[in-house]
PDB file of C-alpha atoms and ligand atoms in Angstrom:
ATOM      1  CA  MET A1330      -5.142   7.123  81.968  1.00 66.00           C
ATOM      2  CA  THR A1331      -8.038   9.579  81.708  1.00 74.00           C
ATOM      3  CA  ILE A1332      -9.700  10.068  78.358  1.00 73.00           C
ATOM      4  CA  THR A1333     -10.689  13.705  77.900  1.00 82.00           C
ATOM      5  CA  ARG A1334     -13.330  15.298  75.661  1.00 77.00           C
ATOM      6  CA  THR A1335     -10.521  16.653  73.487  1.00 82.00           C
ATOM      7  CA  ASP A1336      -9.085  13.129  73.028  1.00 81.00           C
ATOM      8  CA  MET A1337     -12.526  11.864  72.002  1.00 82.00           C
ATOM      9  CA  LYS A1338     -12.975  14.727  69.533  1.00 86.00           C
ATOM     10  CA  GLU A1339      -9.535  14.071  68.052  1.00 90.00           C
ATOM     11  CA  ASP A1340     -10.327  10.343  67.684  1.00 93.00           C
ATOM     12  CA  LEU A1341     -13.633  11.143  65.963  1.00 97.00           C
ATOM     13  CA  ALA A1342     -11.970  13.667  63.669  1.00 98.00           C
ATOM     14  CA  ALA A1343      -9.300  11.093  62.712  1.00 98.00           C
ATOM     15  CA  GLU A1344     -11.969   8.462  62.043  1.00 98.00           C
ATOM     16  CA  ILE A1345     -13.915  10.926  59.871  1.00 98.00           C
ATOM     17  CA  ARG A1346     -10.838  11.687  57.797  1.00 98.00           C
ATOM     18  CA  ARG A1347     -10.088   7.955  57.476  1.00 98.00           C
ATOM     19  CA  LEU A1348     -13.648   7.199  56.301  1.00 98.00           C
ATOM     20  CA  ALA A1349     -13.605  10.144  53.888  1.00 98.00           C
ATOM     21  CA  ARG A1350     -10.409   8.828  52.271  1.00 98.00           C
ATOM     22  CA  ALA A1351     -11.682   5.243  52.144  1.00 98.00           C
ATOM     23  CA  LYS A1352     -14.967   6.297  50.524  1.00 98.00           C
ATOM     24  CA  ASN A1353     -13.526   8.974  48.239  1.00 98.00           C
ATOM     25  CA  ALA A1354     -15.767  11.543  49.910  1.00 98.00           C
ATOM     26  CA  VAL A1355     -15.421  15.312  49.985  1.00 98.00           C
ATOM     27  CA  ILE A1356     -16.610  17.129  53.120  1.00 98.00           C
ATOM     28  CA  LEU A1357     -17.987  20.622  52.553  1.00 98.00           C
ATOM     29  CA  ALA A1358     -18.756  22.929  55.492  1.00 99.00           C
ATOM     30  CA  HIS A1359     -20.445  26.310  55.620  1.00 99.00           C
ATOM     31  CA  ASN A1360     -18.791  29.203  57.467  1.00 98.00           C
ATOM     32  CA  TYR A1361     -21.510  29.000  60.172  1.00 98.00           C
ATOM     33  CA  GLN A1362     -20.793  25.389  61.156  1.00 98.00           C
ATOM     34  CA  MET A1363     -19.355  24.523  64.562  1.00 98.00           C
ATOM     35  CA  PRO A1364     -15.549  24.989  64.736  1.00 98.00           C
ATOM     36  CA  GLU A1365     -14.797  21.258  65.076  1.00 98.00           C
ATOM     37  CA  VAL A1366     -16.869  20.545  61.966  1.00 98.00           C
ATOM     38  CA  GLN A1367     -15.136  23.302  59.995  1.00 98.00           C
ATOM     39  CA  GLU A1368     -11.814  21.764  61.035  1.00 98.00           C
ATOM     40  CA  ILE A1369     -12.500  18.316  59.514  1.00 98.00           C
ATOM     41  CA  ALA A1370     -13.852  19.719  56.216  1.00 98.00           C
ATOM     42  CA  ASP A1371     -12.021  19.717  52.882  1.00 98.00           C
ATOM     43  CA  HIS A1372     -13.568  23.073  51.988  1.00 98.00           C
ATOM     44  CA  VAL A1373     -15.167  25.747  54.182  1.00 98.00           C
ATOM     45  CA  GLY A1374     -17.004  28.567  52.464  1.00 98.00           C
ATOM     46  CA  ASP A1375     -20.120  30.522  51.559  1.00 98.00           C
ATOM     47  CA  SER A1376     -23.092  29.251  49.548  1.00 98.00           C
ATOM     48  CA  LEU A1377     -21.591  30.243  46.223  1.00 97.00           C
ATOM     49  CA  GLY A1378     -18.131  28.803  46.878  1.00 98.00           C
ATOM     50  CA  LEU A1379     -19.524  25.531  48.213  1.00 98.00           C
ATOM     51  CA  SER A1380     -21.908  25.211  45.240  1.00 98.00           C
ATOM     52  CA  LEU A1381     -18.949  25.584  42.907  1.00 97.00           C
ATOM     53  CA  ASP A1382     -16.933  23.054  44.946  1.00 98.00           C
ATOM     54  CA  ALA A1383     -19.836  20.583  44.789  1.00 98.00           C
ATOM     55  CA  ARG A1384     -20.293  21.121  41.067  1.00 97.00           C
ATOM     56  CA  LYS A1385     -16.676  20.435  40.147  1.00 97.00           C
ATOM     57  CA  THR A1386     -15.745  17.701  42.629  1.00 98.00           C
ATOM     58  CA  SER A1387     -14.470  14.363  41.343  1.00 96.00           C
ATOM     59  CA  ALA A1388     -15.199  12.685  44.706  1.00 98.00           C
ATOM     60  CA  SER A1389     -17.850   9.939  44.674  1.00 97.00           C
ATOM     61  CA  LEU A1390     -19.621  11.183  47.779  1.00 98.00           C
ATOM     62  CA  ILE A1391     -20.392  14.724  48.974  1.00 98.00           C
ATOM     63  CA  VAL A1392     -20.973  15.146  52.723  1.00 99.00           C
ATOM     64  CA  PHE A1393     -22.561  18.562  53.154  1.00 99.00           C
ATOM     65  CA  CYS A1394     -22.178  20.131  56.601  1.00 99.00           C
ATOM     66  CA  GLY A1395     -24.605  22.994  56.208  1.00 98.00           C
ATOM     67  CA  VAL A1396     -28.370  23.212  55.907  1.00 98.00           C
ATOM     68  CA  HIS A1397     -30.766  21.297  53.681  1.00 98.00           C
ATOM     69  CA  PHE A1398     -31.022  23.763  50.765  1.00 98.00           C
ATOM     70  CA  MET A1399     -27.220  23.768  50.466  1.00 98.00           C
ATOM     71  CA  ALA A1400     -27.004  19.965  50.202  1.00 98.00           C
ATOM     72  CA  GLU A1401     -29.939  20.028  47.800  1.00 98.00           C
ATOM     73  CA  SER A1402     -28.174  22.607  45.609  1.00 98.00           C
ATOM     74  CA  ALA A1403     -25.062  20.392  45.572  1.00 98.00           C
ATOM     75  CA  ARG A1404     -27.190  17.479  44.374  1.00 98.00           C
ATOM     76  CA  ILE A1405     -28.854  19.644  41.701  1.00 98.00           C
ATOM     77  CA  LEU A1406     -25.525  20.939  40.386  1.00 98.00           C
ATOM     78  CA  ASN A1407     -23.865  17.518  40.394  1.00 98.00           C
ATOM     79  CA  PRO A1408     -26.709  14.988  40.086  1.00 97.00           C
ATOM     80  CA  GLN A1409     -24.457  11.984  39.434  1.00 96.00           C
ATOM     81  CA  LYS A1410     -23.055  12.248  42.970  1.00 98.00           C
ATOM     82  CA  LYS A1411     -24.498  10.914  46.171  1.00 98.00           C
ATOM     83  CA  VAL A1412     -25.031  13.900  48.494  1.00 98.00           C
ATOM     84  CA  LEU A1413     -25.385  13.378  52.247  1.00 99.00           C
ATOM     85  CA  LEU A1414     -26.706  15.777  54.882  1.00 99.00           C
ATOM     86  CA  PRO A1415     -25.478  14.456  58.275  1.00 98.00           C
ATOM     87  CA  ASN A1416     -28.573  15.642  60.168  1.00 98.00           C
ATOM     88  CA  LEU A1417     -31.984  16.031  58.541  1.00 98.00           C
ATOM     89  CA  ALA A1418     -33.044  18.558  61.190  1.00 98.00           C
ATOM     90  CA  ALA A1419     -30.741  21.106  59.525  1.00 98.00           C
ATOM     91  CA  GLY A1420     -33.414  23.185  57.820  1.00 98.00           C
ATOM     92  CA  CYS A1421     -33.636  26.941  57.125  1.00 98.00           C
ATOM     93  CA  SER A1422     -36.384  29.304  58.328  1.00 98.00           C
ATOM     94  CA  LEU A1423     -35.742  31.610  55.397  1.00 98.00           C
ATOM     95  CA  ALA A1424     -36.126  28.792  52.845  1.00 98.00           C
ATOM     96  CA  ASP A1425     -39.308  27.760  54.655  1.00 98.00           C
ATOM     97  CA  SER A1426     -40.728  31.294  54.375  1.00 98.00           C
ATOM     98  CA  ILE A1427     -41.626  30.699  50.723  1.00 98.00           C
ATOM     99  CA  THR A1428     -43.511  27.748  49.257  1.00 98.00           C
ATOM    100  CA  ALA A1429     -44.340  26.821  45.685  1.00 98.00           C
ATOM    101  CA  GLU A1430     -47.925  27.956  46.389  1.00 98.00           C
ATOM    102  CA  SER A1431     -46.957  31.367  47.771  1.00 98.00           C
ATOM    103  CA  LEU A1432     -44.540  31.971  44.890  1.00 98.00           C
ATOM    104  CA  ALA A1433     -47.273  30.996  42.400  1.00 98.00           C
ATOM    105  CA  GLU A1434     -49.534  33.645  43.982  1.00 98.00           C
ATOM    106  CA  TRP A1435     -46.853  36.335  43.747  1.00 98.00           C
ATOM    107  CA  LYS A1436     -46.098  35.383  40.148  1.00 98.00           C
ATOM    108  CA  GLU A1437     -49.778  35.782  39.323  1.00 98.00           C
ATOM    109  CA  ARG A1438     -49.743  39.268  40.878  1.00 98.00           C
ATOM    110  CA  TYR A1439     -46.580  40.245  38.963  1.00 98.00           C
ATOM    111  CA  PRO A1440     -46.787  38.309  35.680  1.00 98.00           C
ATOM    112  CA  GLU A1441     -44.357  40.614  33.858  1.00 97.00           C
ATOM    113  CA  HIS A1442     -41.606  40.368  36.478  1.00 98.00           C
ATOM    114  CA  THR A1443     -38.476  38.241  36.209  1.00 98.00           C
ATOM    115  CA  VAL A1444     -38.196  36.016  39.285  1.00 99.00           C
ATOM    116  CA  VAL A1445     -34.835  36.130  41.058  1.00 99.00           C
ATOM    117  CA  THR A1446     -34.645  33.631  43.929  1.00 99.00           C
ATOM    118  CA  TYR A1447     -32.037  33.516  46.645  1.00 98.00           C
ATOM    119  CA  ILE A1448     -30.305  30.140  46.953  1.00 98.00           C
ATOM    120  CA  ASN A1449     -31.828  29.879  50.474  1.00 98.00           C
ATOM    121  CA  SER A1450     -34.954  28.242  49.031  1.00 98.00           C
ATOM    122  CA  THR A1451     -36.275  24.791  48.189  1.00 98.00           C
ATOM    123  CA  ALA A1452     -35.630  23.083  44.846  1.00 98.00           C
ATOM    124  CA  GLU A1453     -39.331  23.451  44.064  1.00 98.00           C
ATOM    125  CA  VAL A1454     -39.190  27.231  44.460  1.00 99.00           C
ATOM    126  CA  LYS A1455     -35.952  27.442  42.457  1.00 99.00           C
ATOM    127  CA  ALA A1456     -37.580  25.459  39.654  1.00 99.00           C
ATOM    128  CA  MET A1457     -40.334  28.116  39.424  1.00 98.00           C
ATOM    129  CA  SER A1458     -37.762  30.952  39.234  1.00 99.00           C
ATOM    130  CA  ASP A1459     -35.987  32.495  36.274  1.00 98.00           C
ATOM    131  CA  ILE A1460     -32.606  32.694  37.967  1.00 98.00           C
ATOM    132  CA  CYS A1461     -31.020  32.144  41.382  1.00 98.00           C
ATOM    133  CA  CYS A1462     -28.543  34.260  43.302  1.00 98.00           C
ATOM    134  CA  THR A1463     -26.468  34.057  46.463  1.00 98.00           C
ATOM    135  CA  SER A1464     -25.438  36.856  48.803  1.00 98.00           C
ATOM    136  CA  ALA A1465     -22.109  36.982  46.931  1.00 98.00           C
ATOM    137  CA  ASN A1466     -23.625  37.686  43.518  1.00 98.00           C
ATOM    138  CA  ALA A1467     -27.183  39.035  44.054  1.00 98.00           C
ATOM    139  CA  VAL A1468     -26.326  42.515  42.743  1.00 98.00           C
ATOM    140  CA  SER A1469     -24.414  41.262  39.704  1.00 97.00           C
ATOM    141  CA  VAL A1470     -27.130  38.709  38.888  1.00 98.00           C
ATOM    142  CA  VAL A1471     -29.905  41.343  38.915  1.00 98.00           C
ATOM    143  CA  ARG A1472     -27.699  43.830  37.055  1.00 98.00           C
ATOM    144  CA  SER A1473     -27.019  41.234  34.343  1.00 97.00           C
ATOM    145  CA  LEU A1474     -30.711  40.847  33.511  1.00 98.00           C
ATOM    146  CA  ALA A1475     -32.148  42.669  30.514  1.00 97.00           C
ATOM    147  CA  ALA A1476     -35.456  42.888  32.371  1.00 98.00           C
ATOM    148  CA  ASP A1477     -36.116  45.949  34.524  1.00 97.00           C
ATOM    149  CA  ARG A1478     -39.008  44.476  36.486  1.00 98.00           C
ATOM    150  CA  ILE A1479     -37.813  42.012  39.091  1.00 98.00           C
ATOM    151  CA  LEU A1480     -39.605  39.893  41.677  1.00 98.00           C
ATOM    152  CA  PHE A1481     -36.979  39.173  44.331  1.00 99.00           C
ATOM    153  CA  THR A1482     -37.612  36.246  46.715  1.00 98.00           C
ATOM    154  CA  PRO A1483     -37.572  35.319  49.555  1.00 98.00           C
ATOM    155  CA  ASP A1484     -35.226  37.569  51.613  1.00 98.00           C
ATOM    156  CA  ARG A1485     -36.575  41.128  52.010  1.00 98.00           C
ATOM    157  CA  ASN A1486     -33.327  42.535  53.447  1.00 98.00           C
ATOM    158  CA  LEU A1487     -31.150  41.194  50.642  1.00 98.00           C
ATOM    159  CA  GLY A1488     -33.826  42.350  48.183  1.00 98.00           C
ATOM    160  CA  ARG A1489     -33.716  45.915  49.590  1.00 98.00           C
ATOM    161  CA  TRP A1490     -29.938  45.969  49.441  1.00 98.00           C
ATOM    162  CA  VAL A1491     -29.993  44.895  45.782  1.00 98.00           C
ATOM    163  CA  ALA A1492     -32.733  47.419  44.920  1.00 98.00           C
ATOM    164  CA  LYS A1493     -30.802  50.253  46.551  1.00 98.00           C
ATOM    165  CA  GLN A1494     -27.741  49.560  44.445  1.00 97.00           C
ATOM    166  CA  LEU A1495     -29.673  49.207  41.214  1.00 98.00           C
ATOM    167  CA  PRO A1496     -32.064  52.190  41.205  1.00 97.00           C
ATOM    168  CA  GLY A1497     -32.838  51.625  37.525  1.00 96.00           C
ATOM    169  CA  LYS A1498     -34.620  48.362  38.346  1.00 98.00           C
ATOM    170  CA  ASP A1499     -38.154  48.101  39.676  1.00 98.00           C
ATOM    171  CA  VAL A1500     -37.708  45.451  42.383  1.00 98.00           C
ATOM    172  CA  VAL A1501     -40.761  43.928  44.060  1.00 98.00           C
ATOM    173  CA  ILE A1502     -39.617  42.194  47.237  1.00 98.00           C
ATOM    174  CA  TYR A1503     -41.094  39.117  48.909  1.00 98.00           C
ATOM    175  CA  ASP A1504     -41.523  39.276  52.690  1.00 98.00           C
ATOM    176  CA  GLY A1505     -39.214  36.535  54.013  1.00 98.00           C
ATOM    177  CA  CYS A1506     -36.199  36.924  56.271  1.00 98.00           C
ATOM    178  CA  CYS A1507     -33.555  35.047  58.223  1.00 98.00           C
ATOM    179  CA  PRO A1508     -34.491  35.399  61.919  1.00 97.00           C
ATOM    180  CA  ALA A1509     -30.838  35.121  63.007  1.00 96.00           C
ATOM    181  CA  HIS A1510     -30.040  38.311  61.022  1.00 97.00           C
ATOM    182  CA  ASP A1511     -33.333  40.167  61.154  1.00 97.00           C
ATOM    183  CA  VAL A1512     -33.269  40.227  64.971  1.00 94.00           C
ATOM    184  CA  LEU A1513     -30.316  42.631  64.998  1.00 96.00           C
ATOM    185  CA  ARG A1514     -31.003  46.376  65.405  1.00 95.00           C
ATOM    186  CA  GLY A1515     -28.805  49.345  64.515  1.00 96.00           C
ATOM    187  CA  ALA A1516     -28.950  50.728  68.060  1.00 94.00           C
ATOM    188  CA  ASN A1517     -27.364  47.556  69.489  1.00 94.00           C
ATOM    189  CA  ALA A1518     -24.687  47.372  66.821  1.00 96.00           C
ATOM    190  CA  ALA A1519     -23.887  51.109  67.208  1.00 97.00           C
ATOM    191  CA  LYS A1520     -23.387  50.635  70.959  1.00 96.00           C
ATOM    192  CA  VAL A1521     -20.969  47.769  70.314  1.00 96.00           C
ATOM    193  CA  ARG A1522     -19.111  49.753  67.638  1.00 98.00           C
ATOM    194  CA  ASP A1523     -18.867  52.900  69.775  1.00 97.00           C
ATOM    195  CA  SER A1524     -17.384  50.930  72.668  1.00 96.00           C
ATOM    196  CA  LYS A1525     -14.215  50.343  70.592  1.00 96.00           C
ATOM    197  CA  LYS A1526     -12.382  53.270  69.048  1.00 96.00           C
ATOM    198  CA  GLY A1527     -11.926  52.896  65.294  1.00 97.00           C
ATOM    199  CA  ALA A1528     -13.961  49.697  65.052  1.00 98.00           C
ATOM    200  CA  ILE A1529     -15.041  48.619  61.554  1.00 98.00           C
ATOM    201  CA  VAL A1530     -18.499  47.138  60.945  1.00 98.00           C
ATOM    202  CA  ILE A1531     -18.794  44.255  58.471  1.00 98.00           C
ATOM    203  CA  ALA A1532     -22.322  43.027  57.753  1.00 98.00           C
ATOM    204  CA  HIS A1533     -24.107  40.287  55.851  1.00 98.00           C
ATOM    205  CA  PRO A1534     -26.798  41.586  53.452  1.00 98.00           C
ATOM    206  CA  GLU A1535     -29.478  39.522  55.254  1.00 98.00           C
ATOM    207  CA  CYS A1536     -29.279  42.195  58.001  1.00 98.00           C
ATOM    208  CA  ARG A1537     -31.871  44.964  58.220  1.00 98.00           C
ATOM    209  CA  GLU A1538     -31.383  48.306  56.506  1.00 98.00           C
ATOM    210  CA  ASP A1539     -30.207  50.168  59.634  1.00 98.00           C
ATOM    211  CA  ILE A1540     -27.292  47.719  59.980  1.00 98.00           C
ATOM    212  CA  ILE A1541     -26.469  47.865  56.267  1.00 98.00           C
ATOM    213  CA  GLU A1542     -26.374  51.671  56.416  1.00 98.00           C
ATOM    214  CA  MET A1543     -23.824  51.743  59.224  1.00 98.00           C
ATOM    215  CA  ALA A1544     -21.641  48.971  57.747  1.00 98.00           C
ATOM    216  CA  ASP A1545     -18.217  49.690  56.265  1.00 98.00           C
ATOM    217  CA  ALA A1546     -18.509  46.531  54.144  1.00 98.00           C
ATOM    218  CA  VAL A1547     -21.492  44.363  53.148  1.00 98.00           C
ATOM    219  CA  CYS A1548     -20.697  40.913  51.753  1.00 98.00           C
ATOM    220  CA  SER A1549     -21.349  37.187  51.730  1.00 98.00           C
ATOM    221  CA  THR A1550     -19.819  35.226  54.612  1.00 98.00           C
ATOM    222  CA  SER A1551     -16.600  34.459  52.694  1.00 98.00           C
ATOM    223  CA  GLY A1552     -16.614  38.049  51.434  1.00 98.00           C
ATOM    224  CA  MET A1553     -16.812  39.237  55.063  1.00 98.00           C
ATOM    225  CA  ILE A1554     -13.739  37.171  55.948  1.00 98.00           C
ATOM    226  CA  ASN A1555     -11.807  38.596  52.972  1.00 98.00           C
ATOM    227  CA  ALA A1556     -13.045  42.148  53.675  1.00 98.00           C
ATOM    228  CA  VAL A1557     -10.899  42.375  56.832  1.00 98.00           C
ATOM    229  CA  GLU A1558      -7.904  42.834  54.512  1.00 98.00           C
ATOM    230  CA  ARG A1559      -9.393  46.068  53.184  1.00 98.00           C
ATOM    231  CA  PHE A1560      -8.835  47.682  56.601  1.00 98.00           C
ATOM    232  CA  PRO A1561      -5.145  47.071  57.447  1.00 98.00           C
ATOM    233  CA  GLU A1562      -5.113  49.812  60.112  1.00 97.00           C
ATOM    234  CA  ALA A1563      -8.153  48.535  62.030  1.00 98.00           C
ATOM    235  CA  ARG A1564      -7.697  46.323  65.085  1.00 98.00           C
ATOM    236  CA  THR A1565     -11.349  45.675  66.008  1.00 98.00           C
ATOM    237  CA  PHE A1566     -14.179  44.458  63.788  1.00 98.00           C
ATOM    238  CA  VAL A1567     -17.870  44.362  64.653  1.00 98.00           C
ATOM    239  CA  ILE A1568     -19.370  41.392  62.847  1.00 98.00           C
ATOM    240  CA  ALA A1569     -23.053  41.413  61.879  1.00 98.00           C
ATOM    241  CA  THR A1570     -23.813  37.817  61.005  1.00 98.00           C
ATOM    242  CA  GLU A1571     -24.184  34.351  62.547  1.00 97.00           C
ATOM    243  CA  ASN A1572     -21.637  33.527  65.273  1.00 96.00           C
ATOM    244  CA  GLY A1573     -20.094  30.487  63.471  1.00 97.00           C
ATOM    245  CA  ILE A1574     -18.101  32.847  61.243  1.00 98.00           C
ATOM    246  CA  LEU A1575     -15.873  33.828  64.176  1.00 97.00           C
ATOM    247  CA  HIS A1576     -13.901  30.591  63.827  1.00 98.00           C
ATOM    248  CA  GLN A1577     -12.510  31.393  60.356  1.00 98.00           C
ATOM    249  CA  LEU A1578     -12.053  35.086  61.220  1.00 98.00           C
ATOM    250  CA  ARG A1579      -9.997  34.359  64.355  1.00 98.00           C
ATOM    251  CA  LYS A1580      -8.030  31.613  62.626  1.00 98.00           C
ATOM    252  CA  ARG A1581      -7.105  33.798  59.670  1.00 98.00           C
ATOM    253  CA  TYR A1582      -6.483  37.027  61.595  1.00 98.00           C
ATOM    254  CA  PRO A1583      -5.219  36.042  65.068  1.00 98.00           C
ATOM    255  CA  ASP A1584      -3.958  39.577  65.755  1.00 98.00           C
ATOM    256  CA  ARG A1585      -7.353  41.247  65.263  1.00 98.00           C
ATOM    257  CA  GLU A1586     -10.329  41.458  67.571  1.00 97.00           C
ATOM    258  CA  PHE A1587     -13.762  40.313  66.377  1.00 97.00           C
ATOM    259  CA  ILE A1588     -16.927  41.162  68.283  1.00 96.00           C
ATOM    260  CA  LEU A1589     -20.435  40.147  67.337  1.00 96.00           C
ATOM    261  CA  ALA A1590     -22.763  43.059  66.653  1.00 96.00           C
ATOM    262  CA  ASP A1591     -25.439  41.898  69.110  1.00 93.00           C
ATOM    263  CA  GLY A1592     -23.158  42.693  72.035  1.00 84.00           C
ATOM    264  CA  CYS A1593     -24.099  39.455  73.769  1.00 76.00           C
ATOM    265  CA  ILE A1594     -21.478  36.984  72.589  1.00 65.00           C
ATOM    266  CA  GLY A1595     -23.633  35.961  69.701  1.00 62.00           C
ATOM    267  CA  CYS A1596     -26.604  34.671  71.661  1.00 80.00           C
ATOM    268  CA  ARG A1597     -29.042  36.288  69.260  1.00 83.00           C
ATOM    269  CA  LEU A1598     -26.852  35.887  66.191  1.00 94.00           C
ATOM    270  CA  ASN A1599     -27.215  32.134  66.308  1.00 95.00           C
ATOM    271  CA  CYS A1600     -28.796  29.822  63.766  1.00 97.00           C
ATOM    272  CA  PRO A1601     -29.907  26.637  65.559  1.00 97.00           C
ATOM    273  CA  TYR A1602     -30.092  24.775  62.246  1.00 98.00           C
ATOM    274  CA  MET A1603     -26.446  25.504  61.449  1.00 98.00           C
ATOM    275  CA  LYS A1604     -25.508  24.003  64.811  1.00 97.00           C
ATOM    276  CA  CYS A1605     -27.370  20.710  64.240  1.00 97.00           C
ATOM    277  CA  ILE A1606     -24.365  18.855  62.886  1.00 98.00           C
ATOM    278  CA  GLY A1607     -21.723  17.527  65.261  1.00 98.00           C
ATOM    279  CA  LEU A1608     -18.723  15.279  64.639  1.00 98.00           C
ATOM    280  CA  GLU A1609     -20.788  12.219  65.649  1.00 98.00           C
ATOM    281  CA  ASP A1610     -23.296  13.050  62.896  1.00 98.00           C
ATOM    282  CA  VAL A1611     -20.547  13.430  60.296  1.00 98.00           C
ATOM    283  CA  GLU A1612     -18.950  10.114  61.296  1.00 98.00           C
ATOM    284  CA  ARG A1613     -22.295   8.296  61.148  1.00 98.00           C
ATOM    285  CA  SER A1614     -23.132   9.977  57.864  1.00 98.00           C
ATOM    286  CA  LEU A1615     -19.936   8.673  56.263  1.00 98.00           C
ATOM    287  CA  ARG A1616     -20.146   5.215  57.842  1.00 98.00           C
ATOM    288  CA  GLU A1617     -23.822   4.534  57.064  1.00 98.00           C
ATOM    289  CA  GLU A1618     -24.075   6.843  54.031  1.00 98.00           C
ATOM    290  CA  VAL A1619     -26.997   8.791  55.490  1.00 98.00           C
ATOM    291  CA  PHE A1620     -28.978  10.962  54.922  1.00 98.00           C
ATOM    292  CA  GLU A1621     -29.120  11.034  51.166  1.00 98.00           C
ATOM    293  CA  VAL A1622     -30.597  14.165  49.618  1.00 98.00           C
ATOM    294  CA  ASN A1623     -32.678  13.505  46.533  1.00 98.00           C
ATOM    295  CA  VAL A1624     -34.647  15.723  44.182  1.00 98.00           C
ATOM    296  CA  GLY A1625     -37.249  14.505  41.644  1.00 98.00           C
ATOM    297  CA  ALA A1626     -36.126  14.654  37.991  1.00 98.00           C
ATOM    298  CA  GLU A1627     -38.507  17.385  36.825  1.00 98.00           C
ATOM    299  CA  ILE A1628     -37.863  19.737  39.744  1.00 98.00           C
ATOM    300  CA  LEU A1629     -34.147  19.013  39.537  1.00 98.00           C
ATOM    301  CA  ALA A1630     -34.069  20.050  35.865  1.00 98.00           C
ATOM    302  CA  GLY A1631     -35.925  23.324  36.590  1.00 98.00           C
ATOM    303  CA  ALA A1632     -33.833  24.208  39.634  1.00 99.00           C
ATOM    304  CA  ARG A1633     -30.644  23.341  37.776  1.00 98.00           C
ATOM    305  CA  ARG A1634     -31.555  25.712  34.946  1.00 98.00           C
ATOM    306  CA  ALA A1635     -32.033  28.573  37.459  1.00 98.00           C
ATOM    307  CA  LEU A1636     -28.770  27.767  39.288  1.00 98.00           C
ATOM    308  CA  GLU A1637     -26.732  27.293  36.102  1.00 98.00           C
ATOM    309  CA  ARG A1638     -28.084  30.578  34.765  1.00 98.00           C
ATOM    310  CA  MET A1639     -26.724  32.233  37.905  1.00 98.00           C
ATOM    311  CA  LEU A1640     -23.306  30.601  37.473  1.00 97.00           C
ATOM    312  CA  ALA A1641     -23.197  31.720  33.835  1.00 97.00           C
ATOM    313  CA  VAL A1642     -23.328  35.362  35.027  1.00 96.00           C
ATOM    314  CA  HIS A1643     -19.886  34.823  36.618  1.00 80.00           C
ATOM    315  CA  ARG A1644     -18.518  33.069  33.559  1.00 74.00           C
ATOM    316  CA  ASP A1645     -19.760  35.868  31.281  1.00 62.00           C
ATOM    317  CA  ARG A1646     -18.096  38.602  33.303  1.00 59.00           C
TER     318      ARG A1646
HETATM  319  P1  13P B  19     -23.514  33.049  52.482  1.00 60.95           P
HETATM  320  O1  13P B  19     -23.777  32.553  51.091  1.00 60.95           O
HETATM  321  O2  13P B  19     -23.130  34.472  52.542  1.00 60.95           O
HETATM  322  O3  13P B  19     -22.550  32.161  53.190  1.00 60.95           O
HETATM  323  O4  13P B  19     -24.897  33.020  53.286  1.00 60.95           O
HETATM  324  C1  13P B  19     -25.507  31.881  53.640  1.00 60.95           C
HETATM  325  C2  13P B  19     -26.617  32.101  54.572  1.00 60.95           C
HETATM  326  O5  13P B  19     -27.466  31.257  54.688  1.00 60.95           O
HETATM  327  C3  13P B  19     -26.702  33.332  55.346  1.00 60.95           C
HETATM  328  O6  13P B  19     -27.697  33.247  56.312  1.00 60.95           O
END
């Protein structure tokens, strides 16, 4: 009998589910994870949804299939739980684009500004911020603030998108970006869109302004998946975000066509960090309980305040 790759994957997936049950673990996966990882997860979602899942879980162990800042946020929001990141190489260039030192400098330059920090940041940077946001709630978070002077960090594209929708606010924007989104240009996306009659463009707000301007909908990753329903007549969708999202889109809407906006089967719209975690890593993570994500007490308290303040905006609405 020949053992195929599919058999091996199925065996690993079954072992992961067995270990998760035995250890009372919950497996969370971001929408950009590899399809086989999304398939073994208890919840697949965007940063906001997964933060809420992590915060309310009664499981003893959280295995976070995403990148480091996501696992760290889970730990901050539910500090009694053990949080595991299956591969420590899963970082984030955007989170790395701002340090505590660079934020301190910007805060000195803009002492009167309220600091709004995207969740794609380290715990240290969150702890120095007034409030956090995700792509799903950035506009409502900034709108909810009494302050009119905002320092938005670290994503410049998300910052511009927020500023454009809230012209009453004076938004100073830090100069970070996500390379997997920032690489995309309007000319490429327009070519892809124009090759399919009636195609709808759905974009993530980490994309540059030219993409945002041509988009029919701009949302978080889970928002992008839900947005397809707003266009019942459309057959083809041009997707401006990381290629991992195609798995949920194709699973949920098998009768629609989804094309990545880079026109090259997602070769540019690829986050190497989001593809660090394979089934072998998840199995090892559960079996050996590695790699635990920890945050020092003082930083945890500061970052938690900024994250909880963000979550309160939803509760207050
Ligand atoms: P979402 O919160 O929209 O899933 O975004 C996460 C992210 O890191 C985008 O690059």
